[in-house]
Amino acid sequence: MSKLSPFKNPKAPVFPRLAQGKTHDEMAVTWTSGYDLGEAYPFVEWGMVAPGGGVGSPTRTPAGTLTFNRGSMCGEPARSIGWRDPGFIHTAFMRGLWPNKEYSYKIGHELSDGTVVWGKPYTFRAPPTPGQSSLQRIIIFGDMGKAERDGSNEYANYQPGSLNTTDTLIEDLDNYDMVFHIGDLPYANGYISQWDQFTAQVAPISAKKPYMIASGNHERDWPNTGGFFDVKSSGGECGVLAETMYYYPAENRANFWYKVDYGMFRFCVADSEHDWREGTPQYKFIEECLSTVDRKHQPWLIFTAHRVLGYSSDTKYAAQGSFDEPEGRESLQKLWQRYRVDLAIFGHVHNYERTCPLYQNQCTTSEQSHYSGTINGTIFVVAGGGGSHLSSYTTAIPKWSVFRDRDYGFTKLTAFNHSSLLFEYKRSSDGKVYDNFTIHRDYRDVLGCMHDSCFPTTLAT
């Protein structure tokens, strides 16, 4: 069977992007090509890497194919000057993975004459089983965007730190296991070709590590389209690009909320562009996600969303007096407290900020860097300095604000075991740590009673 080089064929498969599936033993790979299903059959060839290297008997798994047209867009410029045919988006699932084993894969398209157009080969490491004790490292940030490598000017120079973040993460590829990009991905704002630019920029990461995404205002928001915010931030994309270009393990791809179990972590990824308040479908999901985790095996419970539903001393939020999105934490703070959420991490505001452990605007401890014992409140983090233009803080520093940094950067969580977690904030310019804290506790500390999270007891013996 002959093979065609992807570099001589403009339709060849490009920009692979991994994502963990709905179970820990499933990895999805999504890619872009110029081949419709009638022209060539898409698939992924994959297998476990043997101890001495090489793959003994690779498996071929077919991929599904999606695309969209101008009529799928909700407004301008996506329906007019920003429109460009996106080609075809393919997703295949590699299932039955052995925990922590290394796998090799290659995306390909089989033409009608039997020849195959191959993409480049890559490797990835399968996720650990839920509850497994091993070194587990997670990167989280938002609002990165894309930029030009040839020295030309990006329009309005809107994402000046984007390449620093990307390049630092590429250089450190061996020292983390998964990425969460929590909204505002390319800032395409209705110019469809910029999604290809973004997926190409992050491909060295997404081809080797699960690249999980959340929905931001620049992906989803458009008036009269069922979102919570009636604004035009997406440039008419109204979620179509994000929902098609990337896979994420949601039950309904139009509802951008889902959970991820990764070893000792559970991540509850919310969609701040849809209503999260009590009585909504998303609120039901959030409570189910937080309440169903087995904390003796998965002690580290993380909540993420794009907009700040927790706390931020951003100037705009401070001017509103609430220090968060309107109605942001009104419904959710009782869930974070009841289910003892360790960390809530947000983007949208383009800087870094960390709070003390908080409940109802009050710090629950005077400690700022080494936390231990009963969980008395959730630590809130803004990690929106991925690359877009920086946001300003209010001059007066709130009592709950422990550390602020108006620079580009990302956060990293490292779980060493069931009792020890390290949080780090790193600047993109040099990859060095500028803020950090540790959590040390046992299962009995997770169960410990605290304000508004104590379950009823009886006097009976």
PDB file of N, CA and C in Angstrom, residues 308-373:
ATOM      1  N   VAL A 308     -15.751  34.756  35.748  1.00  0.00           N
ATOM      2  CA  VAL A 308     -15.475  34.665  37.183  1.00  0.00           C
ATOM      3  C   VAL A 308     -16.792  34.557  37.950  1.00  0.00           C
ATOM      4  N   LEU A 309     -17.105  33.338  38.356  1.00  0.00           N
ATOM      5  CA  LEU A 309     -18.288  33.098  39.177  1.00  0.00           C
ATOM      6  C   LEU A 309     -17.932  33.107  40.661  1.00  0.00           C
ATOM      7  N   GLY A 310     -16.651  33.352  40.952  1.00  0.00           N
ATOM      8  CA  GLY A 310     -16.190  33.386  42.334  1.00  0.00           C
ATOM      9  C   GLY A 310     -15.802  34.788  42.760  1.00  0.00           C
ATOM     10  N   TYR A 311     -14.483  35.088  42.761  1.00  0.00           N
ATOM     11  CA  TYR A 311     -13.996  36.379  43.248  1.00  0.00           C
ATOM     12  C   TYR A 311     -12.882  36.895  42.344  1.00  0.00           C
ATOM     13  N   SER A 312     -12.911  38.205  42.071  1.00  0.00           N
ATOM     14  CA  SER A 312     -11.850  38.879  41.324  1.00  0.00           C
ATOM     15  C   SER A 312     -11.885  40.355  41.666  1.00  0.00           C
ATOM     16  N   SER A 313     -10.689  40.961  41.875  1.00  0.00           N
ATOM     17  CA  SER A 313     -10.627  42.406  42.140  1.00  0.00           C
ATOM     18  C   SER A 313     -10.347  43.185  40.865  1.00  0.00           C
ATOM     19  N   ASP A 314     -10.763  42.621  39.727  1.00  0.00           N
ATOM     20  CA  ASP A 314     -10.721  43.332  38.444  1.00  0.00           C
ATOM     21  C   ASP A 314     -11.495  44.648  38.559  1.00  0.00           C
ATOM     22  N   THR A 315     -11.029  45.677  37.877  1.00  0.00           N
ATOM     23  CA  THR A 315     -11.650  46.997  38.012  1.00  0.00           C
ATOM     24  C   THR A 315     -13.132  46.994  37.646  1.00  0.00           C
ATOM     25  N   LYS A 316     -13.501  46.239  36.603  1.00  0.00           N
ATOM     26  CA  LYS A 316     -14.912  46.225  36.185  1.00  0.00           C
ATOM     27  C   LYS A 316     -15.783  45.544  37.230  1.00  0.00           C
ATOM     28  N   TYR A 317     -15.309  44.425  37.760  1.00  0.00           N
ATOM     29  CA  TYR A 317     -16.079  43.744  38.800  1.00  0.00           C
ATOM     30  C   TYR A 317     -16.155  44.591  40.067  1.00  0.00           C
ATOM     31  N   ALA A 318     -15.054  45.270  40.389  1.00  0.00           N
ATOM     32  CA  ALA A 318     -15.044  46.112  41.583  1.00  0.00           C
ATOM     33  C   ALA A 318     -16.032  47.268  41.438  1.00  0.00           C
ATOM     34  N   ALA A 319     -16.122  47.825  40.227  1.00  0.00           N
ATOM     35  CA  ALA A 319     -17.053  48.933  39.995  1.00  0.00           C
ATOM     36  C   ALA A 319     -18.498  48.504  40.203  1.00  0.00           C
ATOM     37  N   GLN A 320     -18.772  47.223  39.925  1.00  0.00           N
ATOM     38  CA  GLN A 320     -20.123  46.693  40.143  1.00  0.00           C
ATOM     39  C   GLN A 320     -20.393  46.431  41.626  1.00  0.00           C
ATOM     40  N   GLY A 321     -19.327  46.332  42.401  1.00  0.00           N
ATOM     41  CA  GLY A 321     -19.484  46.123  43.831  1.00  0.00           C
ATOM     42  C   GLY A 321     -19.566  44.680  44.268  1.00  0.00           C
ATOM     43  N   SER A 322     -19.635  43.758  43.297  1.00  0.00           N
ATOM     44  CA  SER A 322     -19.821  42.346  43.651  1.00  0.00           C
ATOM     45  C   SER A 322     -18.534  41.542  43.566  1.00  0.00           C
ATOM     46  N   PHE A 323     -17.539  42.057  42.821  1.00  0.00           N
ATOM     47  CA  PHE A 323     -16.276  41.378  42.587  1.00  0.00           C
ATOM     48  C   PHE A 323     -16.454  40.019  41.890  1.00  0.00           C
ATOM     49  N   ASP A 324     -17.509  39.889  41.091  1.00  0.00           N
ATOM     50  CA  ASP A 324     -17.730  38.690  40.280  1.00  0.00           C
ATOM     51  C   ASP A 324     -18.775  39.014  39.226  1.00  0.00           C
ATOM     52  N   GLU A 325     -19.092  38.045  38.379  1.00  0.00           N
ATOM     53  CA  GLU A 325     -20.197  38.218  37.441  1.00  0.00           C
ATOM     54  C   GLU A 325     -21.489  38.467  38.222  1.00  0.00           C
ATOM     55  N   PRO A 326     -22.379  39.298  37.716  1.00  0.00           N
ATOM     56  CA  PRO A 326     -23.661  39.472  38.387  1.00  0.00           C
ATOM     57  C   PRO A 326     -24.345  38.124  38.611  1.00  0.00           C
ATOM     58  N   GLU A 327     -24.749  37.869  39.835  1.00  0.00           N
ATOM     59  CA  GLU A 327     -25.361  36.598  40.248  1.00  0.00           C
ATOM     60  C   GLU A 327     -24.390  35.422  40.113  1.00  0.00           C
ATOM     61  N   GLY A 328     -23.092  35.732  40.077  1.00  0.00           N
ATOM     62  CA  GLY A 328     -22.098  34.689  39.841  1.00  0.00           C
ATOM     63  C   GLY A 328     -22.085  33.602  40.880  1.00  0.00           C
ATOM     64  N   ARG A 329     -21.875  33.984  42.137  1.00  0.00           N
ATOM     65  CA  ARG A 329     -21.715  32.962  43.172  1.00  0.00           C
ATOM     66  C   ARG A 329     -22.940  32.808  44.066  1.00  0.00           C
ATOM     67  N   GLU A 330     -23.999  33.549  43.797  1.00  0.00           N
ATOM     68  CA  GLU A 330     -25.177  33.506  44.670  1.00  0.00           C
ATOM     69  C   GLU A 330     -25.726  32.097  44.820  1.00  0.00           C
ATOM     70  N   SER A 331     -25.854  31.394  43.707  1.00  0.00           N
ATOM     71  CA  SER A 331     -26.388  30.029  43.762  1.00  0.00           C
ATOM     72  C   SER A 331     -25.314  28.994  44.023  1.00  0.00           C
ATOM     73  N   LEU A 332     -24.089  29.265  43.594  1.00  0.00           N
ATOM     74  CA  LEU A 332     -23.063  28.219  43.587  1.00  0.00           C
ATOM     75  C   LEU A 332     -22.264  28.108  44.870  1.00  0.00           C
ATOM     76  N   GLN A 333     -22.164  29.197  45.653  1.00  0.00           N
ATOM     77  CA  GLN A 333     -21.273  29.125  46.805  1.00  0.00           C
ATOM     78  C   GLN A 333     -21.738  28.095  47.833  1.00  0.00           C
ATOM     79  N   LYS A 334     -23.037  27.869  47.939  1.00  0.00           N
ATOM     80  CA  LYS A 334     -23.496  26.853  48.893  1.00  0.00           C
ATOM     81  C   LYS A 334     -23.128  25.446  48.419  1.00  0.00           C
ATOM     82  N   LEU A 335     -23.056  25.263  47.071  1.00  0.00           N
ATOM     83  CA  LEU A 335     -22.615  23.963  46.552  1.00  0.00           C
ATOM     84  C   LEU A 335     -21.122  23.779  46.774  1.00  0.00           C
ATOM     85  N   TRP A 336     -20.326  24.796  46.505  1.00  0.00           N
ATOM     86  CA  TRP A 336     -18.882  24.708  46.737  1.00  0.00           C
ATOM     87  C   TRP A 336     -18.592  24.387  48.199  1.00  0.00           C
ATOM     88  N   GLN A 337     -19.364  25.004  49.091  1.00  0.00           N
ATOM     89  CA  GLN A 337     -19.141  24.781  50.519  1.00  0.00           C
ATOM     90  C   GLN A 337     -19.645  23.404  50.960  1.00  0.00           C
ATOM     91  N   ARG A 338     -20.846  23.052  50.531  1.00  0.00           N
ATOM     92  CA  ARG A 338     -21.447  21.775  50.961  1.00  0.00           C
ATOM     93  C   ARG A 338     -20.599  20.592  50.527  1.00  0.00           C
ATOM     94  N   TYR A 339     -20.066  20.674  49.296  1.00  0.00           N
ATOM     95  CA  TYR A 339     -19.323  19.535  48.765  1.00  0.00           C
ATOM     96  C   TYR A 339     -17.815  19.722  48.864  1.00  0.00           C
ATOM     97  N   ARG A 340     -17.387  20.764  49.599  1.00  0.00           N
ATOM     98  CA  ARG A 340     -16.004  20.935  49.996  1.00  0.00           C
ATOM     99  C   ARG A 340     -15.059  21.012  48.785  1.00  0.00           C
ATOM    100  N   VAL A 341     -15.364  21.929  47.873  1.00  0.00           N
ATOM    101  CA  VAL A 341     -14.543  22.126  46.681  1.00  0.00           C
ATOM    102  C   VAL A 341     -13.205  22.734  47.088  1.00  0.00           C
ATOM    103  N   ASP A 342     -12.114  22.151  46.632  1.00  0.00           N
ATOM    104  CA  ASP A 342     -10.781  22.647  46.973  1.00  0.00           C
ATOM    105  C   ASP A 342     -10.469  23.953  46.270  1.00  0.00           C
ATOM    106  N   LEU A 343     -10.659  23.959  44.945  1.00  0.00           N
ATOM    107  CA  LEU A 343     -10.264  25.100  44.128  1.00  0.00           C
ATOM    108  C   LEU A 343     -11.336  25.394  43.089  1.00  0.00           C
ATOM    109  N   ALA A 344     -11.590  26.676  42.860  1.00  0.00           N
ATOM    110  CA  ALA A 344     -12.425  27.119  41.747  1.00  0.00           C
ATOM    111  C   ALA A 344     -11.566  28.050  40.896  1.00  0.00           C
ATOM    112  N   ILE A 345     -11.393  27.701  39.619  1.00  0.00           N
ATOM    113  CA  ILE A 345     -10.454  28.423  38.754  1.00  0.00           C
ATOM    114  C   ILE A 345     -11.213  29.004  37.559  1.00  0.00           C
ATOM    115  N   PHE A 346     -10.981  30.278  37.279  1.00  0.00           N
ATOM    116  CA  PHE A 346     -11.709  30.985  36.238  1.00  0.00           C
ATOM    117  C   PHE A 346     -10.740  31.720  35.305  1.00  0.00           C
ATOM    118  N   GLY A 347     -11.249  32.121  34.143  1.00  0.00           N
ATOM    119  CA  GLY A 347     -10.522  32.954  33.198  1.00  0.00           C
ATOM    120  C   GLY A 347     -11.223  34.293  33.073  1.00  0.00           C
ATOM    121  N   HIS A 348     -11.366  34.769  31.820  1.00  0.00           N
ATOM    122  CA  HIS A 348     -12.130  35.962  31.448  1.00  0.00           C
ATOM    123  C   HIS A 348     -11.435  37.263  31.842  1.00  0.00           C
ATOM    124  N   VAL A 349     -10.985  37.369  33.068  1.00  0.00           N
ATOM    125  CA  VAL A 349     -10.187  38.512  33.492  1.00  0.00           C
ATOM    126  C   VAL A 349      -8.729  38.191  33.190  1.00  0.00           C
ATOM    127  N   HIS A 350      -8.057  39.076  32.471  1.00  0.00           N
ATOM    128  CA  HIS A 350      -6.738  38.763  31.914  1.00  0.00           C
ATOM    129  C   HIS A 350      -5.605  39.132  32.872  1.00  0.00           C
ATOM    130  N   ASN A 351      -5.572  38.419  33.970  1.00  0.00           N
ATOM    131  CA  ASN A 351      -4.475  38.556  34.920  1.00  0.00           C
ATOM    132  C   ASN A 351      -4.510  37.338  35.841  1.00  0.00           C
ATOM    133  N   TYR A 352      -3.704  37.381  36.897  1.00  0.00           N
ATOM    134  CA  TYR A 352      -3.690  36.286  37.871  1.00  0.00           C
ATOM    135  C   TYR A 352      -4.061  36.825  39.253  1.00  0.00           C
ATOM    136  N   GLU A 353      -4.892  36.055  39.959  1.00  0.00           N
ATOM    137  CA  GLU A 353      -5.233  36.416  41.328  1.00  0.00           C
ATOM    138  C   GLU A 353      -5.612  35.163  42.099  1.00  0.00           C
ATOM    139  N   ARG A 354      -5.205  35.121  43.367  1.00  0.00           N
ATOM    140  CA  ARG A 354      -5.563  34.002  44.252  1.00  0.00           C
ATOM    141  C   ARG A 354      -6.138  34.552  45.544  1.00  0.00           C
ATOM    142  N   THR A 355      -7.162  33.893  46.038  1.00  0.00           N
ATOM    143  CA  THR A 355      -7.777  34.304  47.295  1.00  0.00           C
ATOM    144  C   THR A 355      -7.363  33.371  48.431  1.00  0.00           C
ATOM    145  N   CYS A 356      -7.691  33.771  49.634  1.00  0.00           N
ATOM    146  CA  CYS A 356      -7.648  32.868  50.774  1.00  0.00           C
ATOM    147  C   CYS A 356      -8.781  31.850  50.626  1.00  0.00           C
ATOM    148  N   PRO A 357      -8.816  30.782  51.419  1.00  0.00           N
ATOM    149  CA  PRO A 357     -10.015  29.941  51.460  1.00  0.00           C
ATOM    150  C   PRO A 357     -11.201  30.800  51.922  1.00  0.00           C
ATOM    151  N   LEU A 358     -12.266  30.802  51.125  1.00  0.00           N
ATOM    152  CA  LEU A 358     -13.353  31.773  51.318  1.00  0.00           C
ATOM    153  C   LEU A 358     -14.708  31.097  51.451  1.00  0.00           C
ATOM    154  N   TYR A 359     -15.554  31.738  52.227  1.00  0.00           N
ATOM    155  CA  TYR A 359     -16.988  31.422  52.213  1.00  0.00           C
ATOM    156  C   TYR A 359     -17.745  32.688  52.595  1.00  0.00           C
ATOM    157  N   GLN A 360     -18.663  33.082  51.726  1.00  0.00           N
ATOM    158  CA  GLN A 360     -19.489  34.271  51.940  1.00  0.00           C
ATOM    159  C   GLN A 360     -18.639  35.506  52.250  1.00  0.00           C
ATOM    160  N   ASN A 361     -17.659  35.742  51.404  1.00  0.00           N
ATOM    161  CA  ASN A 361     -16.799  36.928  51.453  1.00  0.00           C
ATOM    162  C   ASN A 361     -15.817  36.960  52.619  1.00  0.00           C
ATOM    163  N   GLN A 362     -15.758  35.915  53.395  1.00  0.00           N
ATOM    164  CA  GLN A 362     -14.898  35.911  54.577  1.00  0.00           C
ATOM    165  C   GLN A 362     -13.813  34.843  54.444  1.00  0.00           C
ATOM    166  N   CYS A 363     -12.566  35.226  54.742  1.00  0.00           N
ATOM    167  CA  CYS A 363     -11.493  34.242  54.819  1.00  0.00           C
ATOM    168  C   CYS A 363     -11.759  33.311  55.999  1.00  0.00           C
ATOM    169  N   THR A 364     -11.583  32.036  55.786  1.00  0.00           N
ATOM    170  CA  THR A 364     -11.849  31.069  56.846  1.00  0.00           C
ATOM    171  C   THR A 364     -10.582  30.662  57.594  1.00  0.00           C
ATOM    172  N   THR A 365      -9.439  31.204  57.196  1.00  0.00           N
ATOM    173  CA  THR A 365      -8.183  30.962  57.884  1.00  0.00           C
ATOM    174  C   THR A 365      -7.237  32.118  57.586  1.00  0.00           C
ATOM    175  N   SER A 366      -6.293  32.347  58.466  1.00  0.00           N
ATOM    176  CA  SER A 366      -5.291  33.382  58.242  1.00  0.00           C
ATOM    177  C   SER A 366      -4.076  32.848  57.492  1.00  0.00           C
ATOM    178  N   GLU A 367      -4.009  31.523  57.340  1.00  0.00           N
ATOM    179  CA  GLU A 367      -2.908  30.898  56.608  1.00  0.00           C
ATOM    180  C   GLU A 367      -2.986  31.276  55.129  1.00  0.00           C
ATOM    181  N   GLN A 368      -1.816  31.427  54.485  1.00  0.00           N
ATOM    182  CA  GLN A 368      -1.804  31.854  53.086  1.00  0.00           C
ATOM    183  C   GLN A 368      -1.017  30.946  52.151  1.00  0.00           C
ATOM    184  N   SER A 369      -0.273  29.982  52.670  1.00  0.00           N
ATOM    185  CA  SER A 369       0.547  29.180  51.759  1.00  0.00           C
ATOM    186  C   SER A 369       0.616  27.696  52.078  1.00  0.00           C
ATOM    187  N   HIS A 370       0.324  27.297  53.315  1.00  0.00           N
ATOM    188  CA  HIS A 370       0.395  25.882  53.683  1.00  0.00           C
ATOM    189  C   HIS A 370      -0.900  25.509  54.406  1.00  0.00           C
ATOM    190  N   TYR A 371      -1.815  24.928  53.648  1.00  0.00           N
ATOM    191  CA  TYR A 371      -3.126  24.612  54.202  1.00  0.00           C
ATOM    192  C   TYR A 371      -3.175  23.151  54.636  1.00  0.00           C
ATOM    193  N   SER A 372      -3.811  22.912  55.771  1.00  0.00           N
ATOM    194  CA  SER A 372      -3.941  21.543  56.257  1.00  0.00           C
ATOM    195  C   SER A 372      -5.201  21.431  57.106  1.00  0.00           C
ATOM    196  N   GLY A 373      -5.620  20.180  57.364  1.00  0.00           N
ATOM    197  CA  GLY A 373      -6.790  19.955  58.200  1.00  0.00           C
ATOM    198  C   GLY A 373      -8.091  20.114  57.440  1.00  0.00           C
TER     199      GLY A 373
END
